[in-house]
Short mmCIF file of C-alpha atoms in Angstrom, two decimals:
data_model
loop_
_atom_site.label_atom_id
_atom_site.label_comp_id
_atom_site.label_asym_id
_atom_site.label_seq_id
_atom_site.Cartn_x
_atom_site.Cartn_y
_atom_site.Cartn_z
CA UNK A 6 16.69 5.82 10.73
CA UNK A 7 13.46 5.43 8.76
CA UNK A 8 12.55 8.37 6.54
CA UNK A 9 9.17 10.06 6.70
CA UNK A 10 8.33 9.59 2.99
CA UNK A 11 5.58 7.21 2.00
CA UNK A 12 3.81 6.72 5.30
CA UNK A 13 0.13 7.33 6.04
CA UNK A 14 -1.06 10.66 7.40
CA UNK A 15 -1.30 10.66 11.18
CA UNK A 16 1.55 8.25 11.88
CA UNK A 17 3.60 8.98 15.00
CA UNK A 18 6.68 11.05 14.09
CA UNK A 19 9.51 12.83 15.86
CA UNK A 20 12.40 15.12 15.00
CA UNK A 21 15.71 13.32 14.51
CA UNK A 22 19.06 14.43 15.86
CA UNK A 23 19.80 16.11 12.51
CA UNK A 24 16.48 18.00 12.48
CA UNK A 25 14.52 15.87 10.01
CA UNK A 26 11.13 14.25 10.60
CA UNK A 27 11.30 10.49 11.14
CA UNK A 28 8.87 7.78 12.21
CA UNK A 29 8.65 7.54 16.00
CA UNK A 30 9.47 3.86 16.35
CA UNK A 31 11.78 1.90 18.59
CA UNK A 32 13.76 -1.13 17.46
CA UNK A 33 11.44 -3.39 19.46
CA UNK A 34 8.46 -2.08 17.41
CA UNK A 35 10.00 -3.00 14.06
CA UNK A 36 7.96 -5.79 12.46
CA UNK A 37 9.47 -9.24 12.77
CA UNK A 38 7.04 -10.76 10.25
CA UNK A 39 4.03 -10.03 8.08
CA UNK A 40 1.55 -10.10 10.98
CA UNK A 41 1.31 -9.87 14.76
CA UNK A 42 -1.23 -11.49 17.06
CA UNK A 43 -2.39 -8.67 19.33
CA UNK A 44 -5.01 -10.53 21.33
CA UNK A 45 -6.29 -14.09 21.55
CA UNK A 46 -5.07 -17.60 20.99
CA UNK A 47 -4.76 -18.33 17.27
CA UNK A 48 -2.57 -20.06 14.75
CA UNK A 49 -1.82 -18.09 11.59
CA UNK A 50 -0.35 -19.32 8.32
CA UNK A 51 0.76 -16.89 5.61
CA UNK A 52 -0.31 -17.94 2.12
CA UNK A 53 0.54 -14.77 0.16
CA UNK A 54 2.63 -11.82 1.32
CA UNK A 55 3.01 -9.37 -1.56
CA UNK A 56 3.08 -5.58 -1.25
CA UNK A 57 -0.41 -5.28 -2.79
CA UNK A 58 -1.95 -8.52 -1.51
CA UNK A 59 -1.92 -10.41 1.79
CA UNK A 60 -3.61 -13.75 2.40
CA UNK A 61 -3.56 -15.75 5.63
CA UNK A 62 -5.46 -18.56 7.25
CA UNK A 63 -6.30 -18.43 10.93
CA UNK A 64 -7.54 -20.95 13.44
CA UNK A 65 -8.67 -19.39 16.70
CA UNK A 66 -10.20 -20.93 19.80
CA UNK A 67 -11.64 -17.53 20.68
CA UNK A 68 -12.16 -14.19 19.02
CA UNK A 69 -8.88 -12.28 18.71
CA UNK A 70 -7.13 -9.31 17.15
CA UNK A 71 -4.63 -9.63 14.32
CA UNK A 72 -2.41 -6.84 12.99
CA UNK A 73 -1.06 -6.95 9.46
CA UNK A 74 2.28 -5.21 9.33
CA UNK A 75 1.08 -3.09 6.45
CA UNK A 76 0.39 0.65 6.47
CA UNK A 77 -3.32 1.48 6.15
CA UNK A 78 -3.18 3.65 3.04
CA UNK A 79 -6.47 4.56 1.34
CA UNK A 80 -7.40 1.71 -0.97
CA UNK A 81 -6.81 -1.28 1.31
CA UNK A 82 -9.78 -3.63 1.63
CA UNK A 83 -9.84 -6.51 4.10
CA UNK A 84 -11.93 -9.67 3.75
CA UNK A 85 -12.72 -12.49 6.16
CA UNK A 86 -13.90 -15.59 4.29
CA UNK A 87 -14.57 -13.46 1.20
CA UNK A 88 -16.74 -10.87 2.97
CA UNK A 89 -15.40 -7.33 3.26
CA UNK A 90 -14.79 -6.42 6.88
CA UNK A 91 -13.84 -3.12 8.52
CA UNK A 92 -10.37 -2.66 9.92
CA UNK A 93 -8.79 -0.28 12.39
CA UNK A 94 -5.64 1.80 12.01
CA UNK A 95 -5.77 3.59 15.35
CA UNK A 96 -2.34 2.32 16.42
CA UNK A 97 0.70 4.62 16.43
CA UNK A 98 2.07 3.20 13.16
CA UNK A 99 -1.28 3.14 11.29
CA UNK A 100 -1.08 -0.61 10.63
CA UNK A 101 -4.12 -2.61 9.48
CA UNK A 102 -5.72 -4.29 12.52
CA UNK A 103 -8.74 -6.61 12.38
CA UNK A 104 -10.89 -8.64 14.73
CA UNK A 105 -10.76 -12.34 13.90
CA UNK A 106 -13.73 -14.47 14.98
CA UNK A 107 -13.18 -17.87 16.57
CA UNK A 108 -12.87 -20.84 14.23
CA UNK A 109 -10.99 -21.29 10.95
CA UNK A 110 -10.95 -18.38 8.51
CA UNK A 111 -9.21 -17.05 5.44
CA UNK A 112 -8.12 -13.42 5.82
CA UNK A 113 -7.19 -11.44 2.73
CA UNK A 114 -6.22 -7.84 2.19
CA UNK A 115 -6.12 -6.23 -1.26
CA UNK A 116 -4.70 -2.87 -2.24
CA UNK A 117 -7.23 -1.40 -4.68
CA UNK A 118 -7.50 1.82 -6.63
CA UNK A 119 -9.31 4.71 -5.00
CA UNK A 120 -11.43 6.95 -7.27
CA UNK A 121 -8.71 9.64 -7.19
CA UNK A 122 -5.97 7.14 -8.03
CA UNK A 123 -8.07 5.73 -10.89
CA UNK A 124 -8.72 9.23 -12.28
CA UNK A 125 -5.01 10.04 -12.05
CA UNK A 126 -4.12 6.84 -13.92
CA UNK A 127 -6.60 7.67 -16.71
CA UNK A 128 -5.30 11.25 -16.98
CA UNK A 129 -1.73 9.95 -17.21
CA UNK A 130 -2.72 7.54 -19.98
CA UNK A 131 -4.56 10.31 -21.84
CA UNK A 132 -1.51 12.57 -21.54
CA UNK A 133 0.78 9.86 -22.93
CA UNK A 134 -1.61 9.23 -25.84
CA UNK A 135 -1.77 12.94 -26.66
CA UNK A 136 2.02 13.20 -26.58
CA UNK A 137 2.27 10.18 -28.87
CA UNK A 138 -0.16 11.73 -31.34
CA UNK A 139 1.72 15.02 -31.17
CA UNK A 140 5.05 13.36 -31.95
CA UNK A 141 3.54 11.42 -34.87
CA UNK A 142 1.91 14.51 -36.40
CA UNK A 143 4.94 16.77 -36.16
CA UNK A 144 7.05 16.41 -39.27
CA UNK A 145 10.77 16.44 -38.80
CA UNK A 146 12.47 19.60 -39.96
CA UNK A 147 15.04 18.97 -42.66
CA UNK A 148 18.22 20.89 -42.26
CA UNK A 149 19.63 22.13 -45.53
CA UNK A 150 23.33 21.93 -46.06
CA UNK A 151 24.94 25.08 -47.41
CA UNK A 152 27.30 24.55 -50.30
CA UNK A 153 30.64 26.24 -50.05
#
């Protein structure tokens, strides 16, 4: 059973037999690789498959549709031959899906910071710096030993 944490908003869910919310997915829908050819005749080679970066090369005899088995969280940007291209996430699992033109192409997807994520990172850094300054400026209290 896959838990509901850390999935994009709008993903298909259902209630499990124990009453928790889980992703509505069958075993046949579980990804078998880093991508899936949805439409068209193309060869795909994976160059990089990291959580924050995907890079593939495609050779297609006709325009087709390729799905990266990666959730479409805010911050993903997809490029075809270095040019940013729109992607779709209208499938039940909110996976990144792109149209691939015919010919040979390099497809890359990068997980980037959104403005909110960047602001949150800066606020976290500022908070850590302030705590560091606070700890440096506070003088340790010396405990006096009572003589008996």
